[in-house]
Coordinates of C-alpha atoms in Angstrom, one line a residue:
Chain H
X1 CA -3.5 26.5 34.8
X2 CA -0.5 28.7 35.5
X3 CA 0.2 26.4 38.4
X4 CA 1.5 23.7 36.1
X5 CA 2.7 25.7 33.2
X6 CA 4.8 28.1 35.2
X7 CA 7.8 25.8 35.8
X8 CA 8.0 25.3 32.0
X9 CA 7.8 29.0 31.4
X10 CA 10.4 29.6 34.0
X11 CA 12.8 27.3 32.1
X12 CA 12.2 28.6 28.6
X13 CA 12.6 32.2 29.5
X14 CA 16.0 33.6 30.0
X15 CA 17.0 34.2 33.6
X16 CA 15.9 37.6 34.7
X17 CA 13.0 37.9 32.2
X18 CA 9.7 38.9 33.8
X19 CA 7.8 35.8 34.8
X20 CA 4.1 36.0 34.4
X21 CA 2.1 34.4 37.2
X22 CA 5.0 33.8 39.5
X23 CA 5.5 36.2 42.4
X24 CA 9.0 35.2 43.3
X25 CA 12.1 36.9 42.1
X26 CA 13.9 34.9 39.5
X27 CA 16.6 32.8 40.8
X28 CA 20.1 32.9 39.3
X29 CA 21.2 29.8 37.4
X30 CA 24.2 29.5 39.6
X31 CA 22.2 29.1 42.8
X32 CA 23.2 25.9 44.6
X33 CA 21.0 22.9 44.1
X34 CA 18.6 22.0 46.8
X35 CA 18.8 18.4 46.0
X36 CA 16.1 16.3 44.4
X37 CA 14.6 14.6 47.4
X38 CA 11.5 15.8 49.2
X39 CA 10.9 19.3 48.0
X40 CA 8.3 21.2 50.1
X41 CA 4.9 20.6 48.5
X42 CA 1.8 22.6 48.1
X43 CA 2.7 26.3 48.1
X44 CA 2.3 28.1 44.7
X45 CA 5.4 30.1 45.1
X46 CA 7.5 27.1 46.0
X47 CA 6.6 25.3 42.9
X48 CA 8.1 28.0 40.7
X49 CA 11.0 28.4 43.0
X50 CA 11.8 24.7 43.2
X51 CA 11.4 24.3 39.4
X52 CA 14.0 27.0 38.7
X53 CA 16.5 25.7 41.1
X54 CA 16.2 22.1 40.1
X55 CA 17.4 22.8 36.6
X56 CA 20.2 25.1 37.5
X57 CA 18.5 27.6 35.1
X58 CA 19.3 25.9 31.8
X59 CA 16.8 23.8 29.8
X60 CA 18.3 20.3 30.4
X61 CA 18.4 19.1 26.7
X62 CA 20.4 22.2 25.8
X63 CA 22.6 22.2 28.9
X64 CA 26.2 21.7 27.7
X65 CA 27.4 20.6 31.1
X66 CA 26.9 16.9 30.3
X67 CA 27.5 17.1 26.5
X68 CA 30.9 15.5 26.9
X69 CA 29.6 12.8 29.1
X70 CA 26.7 12.0 26.8
X71 CA 28.9 11.9 23.7
X72 CA 31.5 9.6 25.4
X73 CA 28.8 7.2 26.7
X74 CA 27.0 7.3 23.4
X75 CA 30.2 6.4 21.6
X76 CA 30.9 3.6 24.0
X77 CA 27.4 2.1 24.0
X78 CA 26.6 2.7 20.4
X79 CA 30.1 1.5 19.4
X80 CA 29.6 -1.7 21.3
X81 CA 26.1 -2.1 19.9
X82 CA 27.4 -1.7 16.4
X83 CA 30.3 -4.1 17.0
X84 CA 28.1 -6.8 18.5
X85 CA 25.5 -6.5 15.8
X86 CA 27.9 -6.4 12.8
X87 CA 30.2 -9.1 14.1
X88 CA 27.8 -11.5 15.8
X89 CA 24.1 -11.0 15.7
X90 CA 23.4 -9.8 12.2
X91 CA 25.5 -12.5 10.6
X92 CA 23.7 -15.0 12.8
X93 CA 20.3 -13.6 11.8
X94 CA 21.2 -13.4 8.2
X95 CA 22.5 -17.0 8.4
X96 CA 19.2 -18.2 9.8
X97 CA 17.3 -16.5 7.1
X98 CA 19.7 -17.8 4.4
X99 CA 19.5 -21.3 5.7
X100 CA 15.8 -21.2 5.6
X101 CA 15.8 -19.7 2.1
X102 CA 18.1 -22.5 1.0
X103 CA 16.0 -25.1 2.7
X104 CA 12.8 -23.8 1.1
X105 CA 14.5 -23.7 -2.3
X106 CA 15.7 -27.3 -1.8
X107 CA 12.3 -28.4 -0.7
X108 CA 10.6 -26.7 -3.6
X109 CA 13.1 -28.4 -6.0
X110 CA 12.4 -31.7 -4.3
X111 CA 8.6 -31.2 -4.7
X112 CA 9.1 -30.2 -8.3
X113 CA 11.1 -33.4 -8.9
X114 CA 8.4 -35.5 -7.2
X115 CA 5.8 -33.8 -9.3
X116 CA 7.8 -34.5 -12.5
X117 CA 8.1 -38.1 -11.4
X118 CA 4.3 -38.3 -10.8
X119 CA 3.7 -36.8 -14.2
X120 CA 6.0 -39.3 -15.8
X121 CA 4.2 -42.2 -14.1
X122 CA 0.8 -40.8 -15.1
X123 CA 2.1 -40.5 -18.7
X124 CA 3.5 -44.0 -18.7
X125 CA 0.2 -45.3 -17.3
X126 CA -1.8 -43.4 -19.9
X127 CA 0.5 -44.8 -22.6
X128 CA 0.2 -48.4 -21.4
X129 CA -3.6 -48.0 -21.2
X130 CA -3.7 -46.6 -24.8
X131 CA -1.5 -49.5 -26.0
X132 CA -3.6 -52.1 -24.2
X133 CA -6.7 -50.5 -25.6
X134 CA -5.2 -50.5 -29.1
X135 CA -4.1 -54.1 -28.7
X136 CA -7.6 -55.1 -27.5
X137 CA -9.0 -53.3 -30.6
X138 CA -6.7 -55.2 -32.9
X139 CA -7.6 -58.5 -31.3
X140 CA -11.3 -57.8 -31.5
X141 CA -10.9 -56.8 -35.2
X142 CA -8.8 -59.8 -36.0
X143 CA -11.3 -62.1 -34.3
X144 CA -14.2 -60.5 -36.0
X145 CA -12.5 -60.8 -39.4
X146 CA -11.5 -64.4 -38.7
X147 CA -15.0 -65.3 -37.7
X148 CA -16.4 -63.4 -40.7
X149 CA -14.1 -65.2 -43.0
X150 CA -14.9 -68.5 -41.5
X151 CA -18.6 -67.8 -41.7
X152 CA -18.2 -66.7 -45.3
X153 CA -16.3 -69.8 -46.2
X154 CA -18.9 -72.0 -44.7
X155 CA -21.7 -70.1 -46.2
X156 CA -20.1 -70.3 -49.6
X157 CA -19.5 -74.0 -49.2
X158 CA -23.1 -74.5 -48.3
X159 CA -24.2 -72.3 -51.2
X160 CA -22.0 -74.2 -53.6
X161 CA -23.4 -77.5 -52.3
X162 CA -26.9 -76.2 -52.6
X163 CA -26.2 -74.9 -56.1
X164 CA -24.8 -78.3 -57.1
X165 CA -27.7 -80.1 -55.7
X166 CA -30.2 -77.7 -57.4
X167 CA -28.3 -78.2 -60.7
X168 CA -28.4 -81.9 -60.1
X169 CA -32.1 -81.8 -59.4
X170 CA -32.7 -79.7 -62.4
X171 CA -30.8 -82.1 -64.6
X172 CA -32.9 -84.9 -63.2
X173 CA -36.1 -83.0 -63.7
X174 CA -35.2 -82.2 -67.3
X175 CA -34.3 -85.8 -67.9
X176 CA -37.5 -87.0 -66.3
X177 CA -39.4 -84.3 -68.3
X178 CA -37.7 -85.5 -71.6
X179 CA -38.4 -89.1 -70.8
X180 CA -42.0 -88.2 -69.9
X181 CA -42.4 -86.3 -73.2
X182 CA -41.0 -89.2 -75.1
X183 CA -43.4 -91.4 -73.4
X184 CA -46.2 -88.9 -74.3
X185 CA -45.1 -89.3 -77.9
X186 CA -45.2 -93.1 -77.7
X187 CA -48.6 -93.0 -75.9
X188 CA -49.9 -90.5 -78.5
X189 CA -48.6 -92.6 -81.4
X190 CA -50.1 -95.7 -79.9
X191 CA -53.3 -94.0 -79.1
X192 CA -53.5 -92.5 -82.6
X193 CA -52.6 -95.8 -84.2
X194 CA -55.3 -97.5 -82.1
X195 CA -57.9 -94.9 -83.0
X196 CA -57.0 -95.1 -86.7
X197 CA -57.1 -98.8 -86.6
X198 CA -60.5 -98.8 -84.9
X199 CA -61.8 -96.2 -87.4
X200 CA -60.4 -97.5 -90.7
X201 CA -59.4 -101.0 -89.8
X202 CA -55.9 -100.7 -90.7
X203 CA -52.9 -99.6 -88.7
X204 CA -49.8 -97.8 -89.7
X205 CA -47.6 -97.0 -86.7
X206 CA -45.1 -95.1 -88.8
X207 CA -47.8 -92.8 -90.2
X208 CA -49.3 -92.3 -86.8
X209 CA -45.8 -91.4 -85.4
X210 CA -45.3 -88.9 -88.2
X211 CA -48.7 -87.4 -87.6
X212 CA -48.1 -87.0 -83.9
X213 CA -44.7 -85.4 -84.6
X214 CA -46.4 -83.0 -87.1
X215 CA -49.0 -82.0 -84.5
X216 CA -46.5 -81.5 -81.8
X217 CA -44.4 -79.3 -84.1
X218 CA -47.4 -77.3 -85.3
Chain X
X1 CA 8.7 18.5 41.7
X2 CA 6.2 16.0 40.6
X3 CA 4.3 18.3 38.2
X4 CA 7.3 19.8 36.6
X5 CA 7.3 18.6 32.9
X6 CA 11.0 19.4 32.5
X7 CA 12.3 17.5 35.4
X8 CA 12.2 14.2 33.5
X9 CA 14.9 15.5 31.2
X10 CA 17.2 16.4 34.0
X11 CA 20.6 14.6 34.0
X12 CA 21.9 13.5 37.3
X13 CA 25.3 12.0 38.0
X14 CA 25.5 8.4 39.2
X15 CA 29.3 8.0 39.1
X16 CA 31.5 11.0 39.0
X17 CA 34.2 10.6 36.3
X18 CA 36.4 13.5 35.2
X19 CA 39.1 13.1 32.6
X20 CA 41.4 16.1 32.0
X21 CA 39.0 18.5 33.6
X22 CA 36.1 17.4 31.3
X23 CA 33.1 15.9 32.9
X24 CA 32.6 12.3 31.6
X25 CA 30.4 11.2 34.5
X26 CA 28.3 8.1 34.3
X27 CA 24.8 9.7 34.4
X28 CA 21.3 8.5 34.3
X29 CA 21.5 9.2 30.5
X30 CA 24.5 6.9 30.3
X31 CA 22.7 4.3 32.4
X32 CA 19.8 4.2 29.9
X33 CA 22.1 4.1 26.9
X34 CA 23.7 1.0 28.5
X35 CA 20.2 -0.3 29.2
X36 CA 19.1 0.3 25.7
X37 CA 22.1 -1.5 24.2
X38 CA 21.9 -4.3 26.8
X39 CA 18.1 -4.8 26.1
X40 CA 18.4 -4.7 22.3
X41 CA 21.6 -6.9 22.2
X42 CA 20.2 -9.3 24.9
X43 CA 16.9 -9.7 23.1
X44 CA 18.5 -10.3 19.7
X45 CA 21.0 -12.7 21.1
X46 CA 18.4 -14.6 23.1
X47 CA 15.8 -14.6 20.3
X48 CA 18.3 -16.0 17.7
X49 CA 20.1 -18.4 20.1
X50 CA 18.2 -21.5 19.0
X51 CA 18.7 -20.7 15.3
X52 CA 15.6 -22.8 14.6
X53 CA 14.4 -23.3 11.0
X54 CA 10.8 -22.7 12.2
X55 CA 11.1 -19.6 14.3
X56 CA 9.4 -19.1 17.7
X57 CA 7.8 -15.8 18.5
X58 CA 10.9 -14.0 19.7
X59 CA 12.9 -15.2 16.7
X60 CA 10.1 -14.0 14.4
X61 CA 10.3 -10.6 15.9
X62 CA 14.1 -10.5 15.5
X63 CA 13.7 -11.7 11.9
X64 CA 11.0 -9.2 11.2
X65 CA 13.1 -6.4 12.4
X66 CA 16.0 -7.6 10.3
X67 CA 13.9 -7.9 7.1
X68 CA 12.1 -4.7 7.8
X69 CA 15.4 -2.7 7.9
X70 CA 16.9 -4.7 5.1
X71 CA 13.9 -4.0 2.8
X72 CA 13.9 -0.3 3.8
X73 CA 17.6 0.0 2.9
X74 CA 17.4 -2.1 -0.2
X75 CA 14.4 -0.2 -1.6
X76 CA 16.1 3.2 -0.9
X77 CA 19.7 2.6 -1.7
X78 CA 19.7 -0.6 -3.7
X79 CA 21.6 -3.8 -3.1
X80 CA 24.8 -1.9 -2.9
X81 CA 23.4 -0.1 0.1
X82 CA 23.5 -3.4 2.0
X83 CA 27.1 -2.8 2.9
X84 CA 25.8 -0.2 5.4
X85 CA 23.2 -2.6 6.8
X86 CA 24.9 -3.0 10.2
X87 CA 25.0 0.7 10.7
X88 CA 21.4 1.3 9.6
X89 CA 20.2 -1.6 11.7
X90 CA 22.1 -0.4 14.7
X91 CA 20.7 3.1 14.4
X92 CA 17.2 1.8 14.0
X93 CA 17.3 -0.6 16.9
X94 CA 19.1 1.9 19.2
X95 CA 16.7 4.8 18.4
X96 CA 13.6 2.5 18.6
X97 CA 14.6 0.9 21.9
X98 CA 15.7 4.2 23.4
X99 CA 12.4 5.8 22.4
X100 CA 10.4 2.9 23.8
X101 CA 12.4 2.9 27.0
X102 CA 11.4 6.5 27.3
X103 CA 7.7 5.4 27.4
X104 CA 8.2 3.6 30.7
X105 CA 7.4 5.8 33.7
X106 CA 10.4 7.2 35.5
X107 CA 12.7 6.1 32.7
X108 CA 15.0 8.6 31.1
X109 CA 14.6 9.2 27.4
X110 CA 18.1 9.1 25.8
X111 CA 16.8 10.5 22.5
X112 CA 15.2 13.6 24.1
X113 CA 18.6 15.3 24.3
X114 CA 19.8 17.1 21.2
X115 CA 23.4 16.2 21.6
X116 CA 22.6 12.5 21.4
X117 CA 20.4 12.8 18.3
X118 CA 22.9 15.3 16.7
X119 CA 25.7 12.8 17.3
X120 CA 23.8 10.1 15.6
X121 CA 22.9 12.4 12.7
X122 CA 26.5 13.5 12.3
X123 CA 27.5 9.8 12.3
X124 CA 25.2 9.3 9.3
X125 CA 26.2 12.5 7.5
X126 CA 29.9 11.9 8.0
X127 CA 29.5 8.3 6.8
X128 CA 27.7 9.6 3.7
X129 CA 30.3 12.3 3.0
X130 CA 33.4 10.3 3.6
X131 CA 32.2 7.2 1.8
X132 CA 30.9 9.4 -1.1
X133 CA 34.3 11.1 -1.5
X134 CA 36.2 7.8 -1.1
X135 CA 34.1 6.1 -3.7
X136 CA 33.4 8.8 -6.3
X137 CA 36.2 11.4 -5.5
X138 CA 35.1 14.8 -6.7
X139 CA 32.3 13.3 -8.7
X140 CA 30.5 13.2 -5.4
X141 CA 30.1 16.9 -5.7
X142 CA 27.8 16.1 -8.7
X143 CA 25.2 15.6 -6.0
X144 CA 24.9 19.4 -5.9
X145 CA 24.4 19.8 -9.6
X146 CA 21.2 18.1 -10.7
X147 CA 20.9 17.0 -14.3
X148 CA 18.6 18.7 -16.8
X149 CA 18.8 22.1 -15.1
X150 CA 19.5 25.1 -17.4
X151 CA 23.1 26.5 -17.0
X152 CA 21.8 29.9 -16.0
X153 CA 20.1 28.6 -12.8
X154 CA 22.8 26.0 -11.9
X155 CA 24.5 28.3 -9.4
X156 CA 21.2 29.0 -7.6
X157 CA 20.1 25.4 -7.6
X158 CA 23.5 24.2 -6.4
X159 CA 23.4 26.8 -3.6
X160 CA 20.0 25.4 -2.5
X161 CA 21.3 21.9 -2.8
X162 CA 24.4 22.7 -0.6
X163 CA 22.2 24.4 2.0
X164 CA 19.8 21.5 2.0
X165 CA 22.8 19.1 2.4
X166 CA 24.2 21.1 5.3
X167 CA 20.9 21.3 7.0
X168 CA 20.4 17.5 6.9
X169 CA 22.2 16.7 10.2
X170 CA 20.2 19.5 11.9
X171 CA 16.8 18.4 10.5
X172 CA 17.6 14.8 11.2
X173 CA 18.6 15.4 14.8
X174 CA 16.0 18.0 15.6
X175 CA 13.2 16.0 14.2
X176 CA 13.9 13.1 16.5
X177 CA 14.8 15.1 19.6
X178 CA 11.9 17.5 19.3
X179 CA 9.4 14.8 18.8
X180 CA 10.5 12.9 21.9
X181 CA 10.8 16.1 24.0
X182 CA 7.5 17.6 23.0
X183 CA 5.6 14.3 23.3
X184 CA 7.0 13.7 26.8
X185 CA 6.3 17.2 27.9
X186 CA 2.7 17.1 26.7
X187 CA 2.2 13.7 28.4
X188 CA 3.6 15.0 31.6
X189 CA 1.5 18.2 31.5
X190 CA -1.8 16.3 31.0
X191 CA -0.9 13.8 33.6
X192 CA 0.0 16.7 35.9
X193 CA -3.5 18.1 35.4
X194 CA -5.0 14.8 36.5
X195 CA -2.9 14.7 39.7
X196 CA -3.6 18.3 40.6
X197 CA -7.3 18.3 39.8
X198 CA -8.0 15.2 41.8
X199 CA -6.5 17.0 44.8
X200 CA -9.2 19.7 44.5
X201 CA -12.2 17.6 45.7
X202 CA -15.2 16.0 44.0
X203 CA -15.6 18.6 41.3
X204 CA -11.9 18.4 40.4
X205 CA -12.1 14.7 40.5
X206 CA -14.8 14.8 37.8
X207 CA -12.9 17.4 35.9
X208 CA -9.8 15.2 35.9
X209 CA -11.5 12.6 33.7
X210 CA -10.9 14.7 30.5
X211 CA -7.1 15.1 31.0
X212 CA -7.0 11.4 32.0
X213 CA -8.6 10.4 28.7
X214 CA -6.1 12.7 27.0
X215 CA -3.2 11.1 28.8
X216 CA -4.3 7.6 27.7
X217 CA -4.8 8.7 24.1
X218 CA -1.4 10.5 24.1
X219 CA 0.3 7.5 25.6
X220 CA -0.9 5.5 22.6
X221 CA 0.2 8.3 20.2
X222 CA 3.6 8.5 21.9
X223 CA 4.2 4.7 21.3
X224 CA 3.3 5.3 17.6
X225 CA 5.7 8.3 17.6
X226 CA 8.4 6.3 19.2
X227 CA 8.3 3.8 16.4
X228 CA 7.6 6.3 13.7
X229 CA 10.5 8.5 14.6
X230 CA 12.9 5.5 14.6
X231 CA 11.6 4.6 11.2
X232 CA 11.8 8.1 9.9
X233 CA 15.4 8.4 11.1
X234 CA 16.2 5.0 9.4
X235 CA 14.6 5.8 6.1
X236 CA 16.2 9.2 5.9
X237 CA 19.6 7.6 6.7
X238 CA 18.9 5.2 3.8
X239 CA 18.1 8.0 1.4
X240 CA 21.3 9.9 2.4
X241 CA 23.3 6.7 1.9
X242 CA 21.8 6.4 -1.5
X243 CA 23.3 9.8 -2.3
X244 CA 26.7 8.5 -1.3
X245 CA 26.3 5.5 -3.5
X246 CA 24.6 7.2 -6.5
X247 CA 25.4 10.9 -6.3
X248 CA 24.3 11.6 -9.9
X249 CA 20.6 11.9 -8.9

């Protein structure tokens, strides 16, 4: 375990502090760098040794040697990045999104317009249908009424005709009846006269007629 | 040394530049800053080059990142906060891509150095402070006097508020730096166990399985941390910007 942790320990501890697990004397930060290529491998002592020398004694993220360089290059790179983004790329991206937003808005408006048109067409159709239905109803009613009136008129004419003919027939029947009754009187008078003549040998048609009339009244 | 978990944070010069006696060398850290910016810029430029109405996958990713940051900013600092959108988006993308680059073996993690995260944090805090004073004048100091606090405890509360304000750049930078540093050290230590144990013969080979599983799990965790820390940095930036816009709590 110490094998791997040691170099880290070596860096976090101040130079000259006792180093646990490393049996080499601490190397001064100012010691010349051995270079980064091909360090001797394998030996425990050399790992600690190499680690210390490699960093020049300071923990690299806190080493102020390169602060100036890092700040300068950060300013250059980040400044360029900010400039390119704010002047070119972000307006372009924003433009793309805006164009799409506008396009979607326009398409939605167009769709809405089409829908309204469709609705109007459906309404017009419904209205025409309702009108046609109403008209058909009116025509049907008119026709029915006309037919009914026609029928009524013809029925009334026939009824009137029939009534006239019945009345005519009744008149004729009463006439025939009266005539028949008169003939009954004449026959009764004659018969009475004949019977009386036969019975008493004398005839009186006037008395016979009076007698028949009396009997008929009584 | 292969097993040294600190070695990965070592800065080495690539091009020696010295201006006025100050070392401004182009180092591996500078290289990965350039790589971070080049990758992020290149990706966004390439992804949005077609400007298609129906986005392809790359453009969807670019749009998602845009809307993700925009929604974070808008929900924390309101619509007014959108004036800082380029800054917040740059910070998010820079930190995220730098963190993710750090996950590639043998790559340098730019955000594992306190000076870088501290510079980014100071950029945020200075933006907040300068904009706050420009916009609200001395009313910006109302930030330190919360409403509805009894007069007797105002000095105490204000002192706490001032300390919390001053500690913001430290907490903001240390959180990111320490997360990246600790994660990479842990990963390296466990991976180092695997390398060393397998060198010890059959028994060591069997024993190496446990740290190997740990390494795999930690790698996944570190990807999560890489994203999460970029997000945390962003959302805290948004909340601090909200203070600059609306200092009256």
